[in-house]
PDB file of C-alpha atoms and ligand atoms in Angstrom:
ATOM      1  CA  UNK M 128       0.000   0.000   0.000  1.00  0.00           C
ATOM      2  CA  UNK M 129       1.154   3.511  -1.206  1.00  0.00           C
ATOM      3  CA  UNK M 130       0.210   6.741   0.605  1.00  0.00           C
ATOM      4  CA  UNK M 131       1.002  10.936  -0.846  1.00  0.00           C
ATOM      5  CA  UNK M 132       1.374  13.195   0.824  1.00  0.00           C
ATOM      6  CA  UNK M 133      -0.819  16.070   0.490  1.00  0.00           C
ATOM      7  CA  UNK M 134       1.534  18.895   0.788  1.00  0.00           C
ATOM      8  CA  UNK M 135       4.651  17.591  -1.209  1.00  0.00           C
ATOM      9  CA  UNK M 136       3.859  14.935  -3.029  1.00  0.00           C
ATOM     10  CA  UNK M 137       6.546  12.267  -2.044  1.00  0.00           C
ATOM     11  CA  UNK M 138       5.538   8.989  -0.713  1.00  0.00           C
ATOM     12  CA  UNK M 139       4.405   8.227   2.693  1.00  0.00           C
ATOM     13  CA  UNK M 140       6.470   6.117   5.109  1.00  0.00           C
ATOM     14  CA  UNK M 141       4.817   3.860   7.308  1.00  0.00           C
ATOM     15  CA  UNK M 142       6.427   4.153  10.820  1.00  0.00           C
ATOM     16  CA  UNK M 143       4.133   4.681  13.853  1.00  0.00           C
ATOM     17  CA  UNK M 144       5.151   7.909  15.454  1.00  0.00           C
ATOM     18  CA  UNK M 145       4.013  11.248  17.195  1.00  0.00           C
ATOM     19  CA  UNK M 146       3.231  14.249  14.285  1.00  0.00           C
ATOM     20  CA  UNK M 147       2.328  17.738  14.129  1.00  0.00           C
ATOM     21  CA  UNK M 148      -0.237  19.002  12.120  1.00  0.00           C
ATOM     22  CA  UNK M 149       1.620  21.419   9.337  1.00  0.00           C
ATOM     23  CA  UNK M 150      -1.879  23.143   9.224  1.00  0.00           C
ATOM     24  CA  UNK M 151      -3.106  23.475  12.671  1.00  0.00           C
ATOM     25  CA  UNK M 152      -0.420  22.561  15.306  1.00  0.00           C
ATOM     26  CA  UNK M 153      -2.263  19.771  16.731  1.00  0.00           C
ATOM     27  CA  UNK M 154      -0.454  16.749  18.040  1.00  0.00           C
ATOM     28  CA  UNK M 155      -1.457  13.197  17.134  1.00  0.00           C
ATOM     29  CA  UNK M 156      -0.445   9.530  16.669  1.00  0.00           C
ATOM     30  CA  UNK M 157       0.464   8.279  13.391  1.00  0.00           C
ATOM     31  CA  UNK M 158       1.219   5.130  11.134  1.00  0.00           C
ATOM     32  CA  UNK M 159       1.924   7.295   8.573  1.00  0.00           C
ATOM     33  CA  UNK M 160       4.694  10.435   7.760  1.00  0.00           C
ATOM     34  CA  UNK M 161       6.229  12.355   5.454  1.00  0.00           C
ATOM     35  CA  UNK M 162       9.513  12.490   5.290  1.00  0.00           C
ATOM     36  CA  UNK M 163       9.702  16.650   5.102  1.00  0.00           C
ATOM     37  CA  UNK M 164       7.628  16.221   8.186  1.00  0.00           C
ATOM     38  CA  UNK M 165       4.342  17.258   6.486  1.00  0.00           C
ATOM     39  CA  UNK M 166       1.376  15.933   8.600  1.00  0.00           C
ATOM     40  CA  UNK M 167      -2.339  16.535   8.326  1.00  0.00           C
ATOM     41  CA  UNK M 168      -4.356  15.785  11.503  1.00  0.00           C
ATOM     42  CA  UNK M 169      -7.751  14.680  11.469  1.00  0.00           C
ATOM     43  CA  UNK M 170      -9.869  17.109  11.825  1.00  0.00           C
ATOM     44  CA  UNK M 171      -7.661  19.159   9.127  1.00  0.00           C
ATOM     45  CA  UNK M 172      -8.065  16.483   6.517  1.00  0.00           C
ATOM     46  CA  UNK M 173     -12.014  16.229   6.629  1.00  0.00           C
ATOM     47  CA  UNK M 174     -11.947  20.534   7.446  1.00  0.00           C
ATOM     48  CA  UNK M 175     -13.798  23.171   5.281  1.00  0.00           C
ATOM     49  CA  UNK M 176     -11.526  25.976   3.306  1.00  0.00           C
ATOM     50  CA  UNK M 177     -12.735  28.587   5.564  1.00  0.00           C
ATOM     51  CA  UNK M 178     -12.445  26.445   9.129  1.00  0.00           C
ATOM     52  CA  UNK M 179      -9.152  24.818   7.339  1.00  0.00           C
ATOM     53  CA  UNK M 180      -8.126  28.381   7.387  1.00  0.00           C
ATOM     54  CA  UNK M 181      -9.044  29.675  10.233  1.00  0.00           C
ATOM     55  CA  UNK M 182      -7.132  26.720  12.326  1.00  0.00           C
ATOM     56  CA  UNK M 183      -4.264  27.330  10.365  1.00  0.00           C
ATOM     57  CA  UNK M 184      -3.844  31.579  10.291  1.00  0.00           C
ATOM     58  CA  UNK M 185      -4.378  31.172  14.093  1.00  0.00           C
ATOM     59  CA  UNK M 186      -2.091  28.770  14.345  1.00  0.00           C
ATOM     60  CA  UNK M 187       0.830  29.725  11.746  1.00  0.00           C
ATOM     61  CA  UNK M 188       4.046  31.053  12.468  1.00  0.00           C
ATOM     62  CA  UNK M 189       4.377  32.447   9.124  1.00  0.00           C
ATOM     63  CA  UNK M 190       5.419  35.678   8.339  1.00  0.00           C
ATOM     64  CA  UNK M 191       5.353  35.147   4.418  1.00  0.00           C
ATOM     65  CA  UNK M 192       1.671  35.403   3.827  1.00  0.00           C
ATOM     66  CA  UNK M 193       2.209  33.900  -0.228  1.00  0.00           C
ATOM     67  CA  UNK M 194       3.730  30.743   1.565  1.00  0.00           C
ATOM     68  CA  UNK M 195       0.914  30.248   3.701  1.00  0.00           C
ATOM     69  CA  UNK M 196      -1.732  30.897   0.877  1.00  0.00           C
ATOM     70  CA  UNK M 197      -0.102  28.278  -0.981  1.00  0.00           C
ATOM     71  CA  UNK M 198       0.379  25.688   1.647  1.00  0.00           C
ATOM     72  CA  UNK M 199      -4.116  26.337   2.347  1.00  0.00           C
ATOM     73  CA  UNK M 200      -4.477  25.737  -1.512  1.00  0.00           C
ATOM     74  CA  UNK M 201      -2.928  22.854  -1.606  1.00  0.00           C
ATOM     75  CA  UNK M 202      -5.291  21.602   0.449  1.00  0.00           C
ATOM     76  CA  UNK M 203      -8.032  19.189  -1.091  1.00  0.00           C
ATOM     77  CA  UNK M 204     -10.508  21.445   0.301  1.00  0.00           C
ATOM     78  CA  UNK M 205      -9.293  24.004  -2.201  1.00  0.00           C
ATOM     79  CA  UNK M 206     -10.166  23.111  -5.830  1.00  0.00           C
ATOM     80  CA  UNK M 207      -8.329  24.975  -8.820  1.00  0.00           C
ATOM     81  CA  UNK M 208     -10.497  27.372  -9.119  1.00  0.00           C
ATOM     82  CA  UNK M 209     -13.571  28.319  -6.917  1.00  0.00           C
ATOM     83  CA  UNK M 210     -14.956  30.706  -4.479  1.00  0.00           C
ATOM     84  CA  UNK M 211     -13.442  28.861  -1.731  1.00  0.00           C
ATOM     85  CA  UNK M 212     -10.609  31.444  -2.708  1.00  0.00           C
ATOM     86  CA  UNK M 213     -12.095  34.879  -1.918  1.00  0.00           C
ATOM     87  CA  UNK M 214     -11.740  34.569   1.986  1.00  0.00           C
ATOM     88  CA  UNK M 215      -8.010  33.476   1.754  1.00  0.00           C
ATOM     89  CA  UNK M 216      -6.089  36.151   1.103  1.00  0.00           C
ATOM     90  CA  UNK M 217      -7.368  38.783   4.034  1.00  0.00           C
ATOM     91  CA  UNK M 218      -6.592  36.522   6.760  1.00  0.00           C
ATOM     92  CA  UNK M 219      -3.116  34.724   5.558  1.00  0.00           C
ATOM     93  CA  UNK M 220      -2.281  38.768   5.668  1.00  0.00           C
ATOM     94  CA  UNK M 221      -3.491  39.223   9.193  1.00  0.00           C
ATOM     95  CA  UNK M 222      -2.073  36.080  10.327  1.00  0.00           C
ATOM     96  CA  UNK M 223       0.957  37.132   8.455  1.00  0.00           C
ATOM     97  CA  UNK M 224       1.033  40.348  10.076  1.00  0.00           C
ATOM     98  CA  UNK M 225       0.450  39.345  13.592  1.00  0.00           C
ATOM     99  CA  UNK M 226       3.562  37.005  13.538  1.00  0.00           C
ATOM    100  CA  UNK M 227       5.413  40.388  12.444  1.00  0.00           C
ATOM    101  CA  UNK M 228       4.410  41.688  15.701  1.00  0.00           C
ATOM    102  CA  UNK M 229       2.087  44.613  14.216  1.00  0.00           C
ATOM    103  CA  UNK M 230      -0.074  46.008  17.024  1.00  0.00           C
ATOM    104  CA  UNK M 231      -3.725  45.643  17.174  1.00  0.00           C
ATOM    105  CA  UNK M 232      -3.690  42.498  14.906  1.00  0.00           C
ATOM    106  CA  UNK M 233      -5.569  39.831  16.708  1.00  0.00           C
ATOM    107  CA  UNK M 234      -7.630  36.620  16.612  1.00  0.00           C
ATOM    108  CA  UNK M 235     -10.707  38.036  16.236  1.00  0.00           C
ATOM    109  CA  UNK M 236      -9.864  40.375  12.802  1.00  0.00           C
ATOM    110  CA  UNK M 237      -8.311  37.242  11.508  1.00  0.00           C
ATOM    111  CA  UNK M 238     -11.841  35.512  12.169  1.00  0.00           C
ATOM    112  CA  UNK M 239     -13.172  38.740  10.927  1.00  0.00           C
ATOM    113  CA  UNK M 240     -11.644  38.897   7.670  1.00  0.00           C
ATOM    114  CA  UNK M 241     -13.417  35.329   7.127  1.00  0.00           C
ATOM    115  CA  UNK M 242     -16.545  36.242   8.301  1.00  0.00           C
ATOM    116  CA  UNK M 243     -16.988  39.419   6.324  1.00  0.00           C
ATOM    117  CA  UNK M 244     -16.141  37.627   3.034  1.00  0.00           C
ATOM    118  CA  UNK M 245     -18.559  35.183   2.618  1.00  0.00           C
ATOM    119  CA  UNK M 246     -20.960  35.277   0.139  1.00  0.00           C
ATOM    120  CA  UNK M 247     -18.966  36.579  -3.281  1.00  0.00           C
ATOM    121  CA  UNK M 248     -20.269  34.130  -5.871  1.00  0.00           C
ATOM    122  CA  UNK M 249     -18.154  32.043  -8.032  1.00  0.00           C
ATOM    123  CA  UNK M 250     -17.256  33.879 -11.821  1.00  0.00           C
ATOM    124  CA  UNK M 251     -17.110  37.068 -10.057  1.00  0.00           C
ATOM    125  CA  UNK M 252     -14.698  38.593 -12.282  1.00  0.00           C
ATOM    126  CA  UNK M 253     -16.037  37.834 -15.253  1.00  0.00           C
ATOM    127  CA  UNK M 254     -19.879  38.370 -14.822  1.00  0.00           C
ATOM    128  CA  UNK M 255     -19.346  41.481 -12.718  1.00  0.00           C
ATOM    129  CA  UNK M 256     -15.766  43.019 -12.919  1.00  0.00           C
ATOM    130  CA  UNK M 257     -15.233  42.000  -9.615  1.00  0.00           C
ATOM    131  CA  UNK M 258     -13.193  39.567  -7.903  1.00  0.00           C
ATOM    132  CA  UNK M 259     -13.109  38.621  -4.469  1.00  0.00           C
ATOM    133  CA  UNK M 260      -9.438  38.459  -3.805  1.00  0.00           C
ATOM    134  CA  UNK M 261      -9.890  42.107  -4.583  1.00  0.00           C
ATOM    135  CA  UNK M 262     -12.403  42.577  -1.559  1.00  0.00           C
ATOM    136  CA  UNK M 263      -9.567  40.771   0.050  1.00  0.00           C
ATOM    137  CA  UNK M 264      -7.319  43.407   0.171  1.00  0.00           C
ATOM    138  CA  UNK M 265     -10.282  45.763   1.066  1.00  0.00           C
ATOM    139  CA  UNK M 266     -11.178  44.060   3.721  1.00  0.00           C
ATOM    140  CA  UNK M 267      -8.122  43.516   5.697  1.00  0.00           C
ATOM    141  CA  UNK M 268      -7.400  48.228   5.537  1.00  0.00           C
ATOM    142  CA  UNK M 269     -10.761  48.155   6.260  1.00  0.00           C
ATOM    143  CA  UNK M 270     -10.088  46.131   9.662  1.00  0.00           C
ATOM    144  CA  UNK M 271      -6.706  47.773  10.722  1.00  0.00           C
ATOM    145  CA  UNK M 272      -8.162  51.539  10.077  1.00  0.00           C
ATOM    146  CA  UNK M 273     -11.519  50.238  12.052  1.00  0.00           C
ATOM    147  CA  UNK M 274     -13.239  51.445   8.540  1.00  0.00           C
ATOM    148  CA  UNK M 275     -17.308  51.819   8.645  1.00  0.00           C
ATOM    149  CA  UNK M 276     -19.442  52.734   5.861  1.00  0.00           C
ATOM    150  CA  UNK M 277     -19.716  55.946   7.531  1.00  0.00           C
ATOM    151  CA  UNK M 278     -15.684  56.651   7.911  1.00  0.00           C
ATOM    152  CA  UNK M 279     -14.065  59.689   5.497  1.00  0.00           C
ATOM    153  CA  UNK M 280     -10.335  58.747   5.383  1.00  0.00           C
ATOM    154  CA  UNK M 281     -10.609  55.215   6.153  1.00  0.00           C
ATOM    155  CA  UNK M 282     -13.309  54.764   3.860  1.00  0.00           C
ATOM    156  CA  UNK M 283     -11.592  56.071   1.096  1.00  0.00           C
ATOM    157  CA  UNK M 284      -8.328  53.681   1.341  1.00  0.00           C
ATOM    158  CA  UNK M 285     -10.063  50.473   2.283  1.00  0.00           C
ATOM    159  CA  UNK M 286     -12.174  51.689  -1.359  1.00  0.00           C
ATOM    160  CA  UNK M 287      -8.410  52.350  -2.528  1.00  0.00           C
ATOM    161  CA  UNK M 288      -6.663  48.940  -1.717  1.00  0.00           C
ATOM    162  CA  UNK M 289      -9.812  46.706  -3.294  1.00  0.00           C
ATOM    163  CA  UNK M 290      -9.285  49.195  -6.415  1.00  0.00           C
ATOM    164  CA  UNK M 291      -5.463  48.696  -6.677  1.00  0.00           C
ATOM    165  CA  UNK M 292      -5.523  45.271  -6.214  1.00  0.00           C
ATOM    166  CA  UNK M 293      -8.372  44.723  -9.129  1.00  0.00           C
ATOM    167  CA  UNK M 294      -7.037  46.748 -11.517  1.00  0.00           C
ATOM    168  CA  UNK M 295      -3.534  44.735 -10.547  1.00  0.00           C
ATOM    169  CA  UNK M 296      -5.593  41.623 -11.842  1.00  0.00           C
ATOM    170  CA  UNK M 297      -6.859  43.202 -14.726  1.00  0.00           C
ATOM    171  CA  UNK M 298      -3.627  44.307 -15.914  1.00  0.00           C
ATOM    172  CA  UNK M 299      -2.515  40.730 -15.720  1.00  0.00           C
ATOM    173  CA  UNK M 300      -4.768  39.675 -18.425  1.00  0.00           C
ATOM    174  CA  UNK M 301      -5.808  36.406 -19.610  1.00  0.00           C
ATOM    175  CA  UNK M 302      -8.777  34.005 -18.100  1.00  0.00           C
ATOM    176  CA  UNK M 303      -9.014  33.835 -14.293  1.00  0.00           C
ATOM    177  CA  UNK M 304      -6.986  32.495 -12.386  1.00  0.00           C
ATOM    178  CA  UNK M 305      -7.635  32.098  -8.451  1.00  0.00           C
ATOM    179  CA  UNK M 306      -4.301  31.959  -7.402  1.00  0.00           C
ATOM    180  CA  UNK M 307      -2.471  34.579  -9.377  1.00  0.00           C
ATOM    181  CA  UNK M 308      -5.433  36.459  -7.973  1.00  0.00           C
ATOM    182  CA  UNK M 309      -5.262  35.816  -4.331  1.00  0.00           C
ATOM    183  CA  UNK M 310      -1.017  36.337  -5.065  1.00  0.00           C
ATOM    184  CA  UNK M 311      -1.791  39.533  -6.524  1.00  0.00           C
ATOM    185  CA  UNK M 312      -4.263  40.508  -3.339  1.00  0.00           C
ATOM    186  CA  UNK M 313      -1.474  39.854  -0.998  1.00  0.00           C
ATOM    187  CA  UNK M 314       1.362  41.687  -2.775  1.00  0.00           C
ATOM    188  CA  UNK M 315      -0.767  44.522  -3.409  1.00  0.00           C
ATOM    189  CA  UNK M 316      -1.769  44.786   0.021  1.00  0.00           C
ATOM    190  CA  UNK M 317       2.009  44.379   1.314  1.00  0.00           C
ATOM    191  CA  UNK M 318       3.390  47.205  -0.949  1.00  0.00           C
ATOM    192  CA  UNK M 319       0.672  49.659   0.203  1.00  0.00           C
ATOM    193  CA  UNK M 320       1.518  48.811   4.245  1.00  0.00           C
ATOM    194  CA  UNK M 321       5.303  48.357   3.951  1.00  0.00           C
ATOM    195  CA  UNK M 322       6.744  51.981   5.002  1.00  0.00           C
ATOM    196  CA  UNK M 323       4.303  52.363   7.496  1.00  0.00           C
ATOM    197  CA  UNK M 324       4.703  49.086   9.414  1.00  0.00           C
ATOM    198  CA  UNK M 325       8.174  48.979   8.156  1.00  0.00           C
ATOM    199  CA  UNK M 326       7.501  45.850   6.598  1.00  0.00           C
ATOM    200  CA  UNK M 327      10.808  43.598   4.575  1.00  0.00           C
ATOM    201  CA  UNK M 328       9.756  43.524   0.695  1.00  0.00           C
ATOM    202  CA  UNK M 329       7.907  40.095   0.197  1.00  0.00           C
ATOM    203  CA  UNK M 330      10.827  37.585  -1.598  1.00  0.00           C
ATOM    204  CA  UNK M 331       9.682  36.904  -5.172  1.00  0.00           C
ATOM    205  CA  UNK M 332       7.390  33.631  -5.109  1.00  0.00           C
ATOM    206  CA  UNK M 333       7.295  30.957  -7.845  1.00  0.00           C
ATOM    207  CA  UNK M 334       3.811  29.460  -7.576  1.00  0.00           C
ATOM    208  CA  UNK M 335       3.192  25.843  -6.949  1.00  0.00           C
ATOM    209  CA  UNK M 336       0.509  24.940  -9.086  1.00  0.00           C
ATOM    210  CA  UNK M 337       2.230  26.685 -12.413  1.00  0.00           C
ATOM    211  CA  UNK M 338       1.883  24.797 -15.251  1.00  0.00           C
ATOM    212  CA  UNK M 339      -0.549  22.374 -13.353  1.00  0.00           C
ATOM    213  CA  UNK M 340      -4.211  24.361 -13.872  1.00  0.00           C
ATOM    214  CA  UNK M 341      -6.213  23.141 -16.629  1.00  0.00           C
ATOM    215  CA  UNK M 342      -5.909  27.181 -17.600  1.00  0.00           C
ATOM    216  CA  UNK M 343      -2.504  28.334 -16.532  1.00  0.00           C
ATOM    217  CA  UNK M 344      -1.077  31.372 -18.119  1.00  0.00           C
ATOM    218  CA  UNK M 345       2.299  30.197 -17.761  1.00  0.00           C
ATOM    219  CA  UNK M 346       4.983  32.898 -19.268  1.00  0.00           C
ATOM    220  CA  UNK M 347       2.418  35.603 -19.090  1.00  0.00           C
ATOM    221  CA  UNK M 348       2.276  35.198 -15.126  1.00  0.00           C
ATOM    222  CA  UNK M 349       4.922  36.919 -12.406  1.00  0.00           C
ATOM    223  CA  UNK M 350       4.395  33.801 -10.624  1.00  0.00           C
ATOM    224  CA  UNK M 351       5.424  31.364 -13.602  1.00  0.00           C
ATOM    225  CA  UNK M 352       8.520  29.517 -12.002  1.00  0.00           C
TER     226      UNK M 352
HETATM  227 ZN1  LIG P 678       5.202  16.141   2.600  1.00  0.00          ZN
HETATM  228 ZN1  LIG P 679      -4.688  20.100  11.874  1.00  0.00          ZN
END
């Protein structure tokens, strides 16, 4: 019997031991592990996207929100493409940012950022000119200026950061891609807060699923390898 695992790929080795989940933290007994020391715990393997990441952006020690992004969509519970995507990029940035030791960055806007983007339908970007990646990057200035529909200043660069980051996606032409977009949200986001929380420049990031989608627009993408 042969067993993948789900974050790298290589073959399973069967030796009983303790493992941590890579995901969530969470210490358990296994027959199985990786040999990078990958492990995906229960409750992670049968989890939601938006509980999968909640556990993990409360969890993560991360301070390279395009890692973690990746390492939540390569999760089964993320499909190529989908909607799943749209709450993923506001809280890998909190959790991101909370690990950097930015003030006022807790566990309830990370939960926040989840909560307030449900709902964006699939196709977004193609049926409406919107995306929700977009709202992403809205959504987490919105949180850390306390933003209300009713704010002057705030209001104005929470509606700044969503606009950056979809005309970022627009620029980058070609069919949709989710994770180029959720990339893009993140970068976007990082450039706009980096002098004021005196933030290191993001390294560049060679995505993991390039060449792999069914629609990949391989040269034509930053991310292309
Ligand atoms: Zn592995
Ligand atoms: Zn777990």
């Amino acid at each position: 019997m042969k067993f993948r695992c789900r974050i790298c790929e290589q073959d399973l080795l069967e030796q009983a031991s303790s493992c941590t989940c890579t995901y969530c933290g969470q210490e358990e007994e296994a027959e199985w592990s990786c040999p990078m020391g990958h492990y995906l715990c229960e409750s992670c393997r049968t989890a939601g996207p938006d509980d999968l990441t909640e556990r993990t952006c409360l969890h993560s020690e991360a301070r390279n929100p395009l890692e973690l992004a990746e390492l939540l969509m390569r999760h089964p519970a993320f499909h190529a493409y989908g909607e799943e995507h749209h709450s993923l990029a506001a809280p890998v940035i909190l959790a991101a940012l909370r690990k950097q030791g930015v003030p006022g960055v807790t566990e309830e806007a990370i939960r926040l950022s989840i909560a307030r983007l449900q709902g964006i339908p699939i196709s977004v970007c193609g049926t409406r000119g919107d995306c929700g990646s977009a709202a992403s990057a809205g959504t987490v200035i919105s949180i850390l200026r306390s933003a209300t529909p009713l704010s002057d200043q705030e209001r104005t660069e929470a509606l700044r950061a969503t606009a950056h980051t979809l005309l970022r996606i627009a620029d980058r032409g070609g069919p949709r891609c989710c994770k180029q977009s959720v990339f893009e949200a993140i970068v976007c986001t990082w450039e706009r807060l980096q002098d004021e929380l005196q933030l290191a420049a993001l390294p560049a990031h060679s995505c993991a699923f390039a060449g792999k989608l069914k629609d990949c627009k391989t040269t034509r993408c930053p991310y292309f390898g």
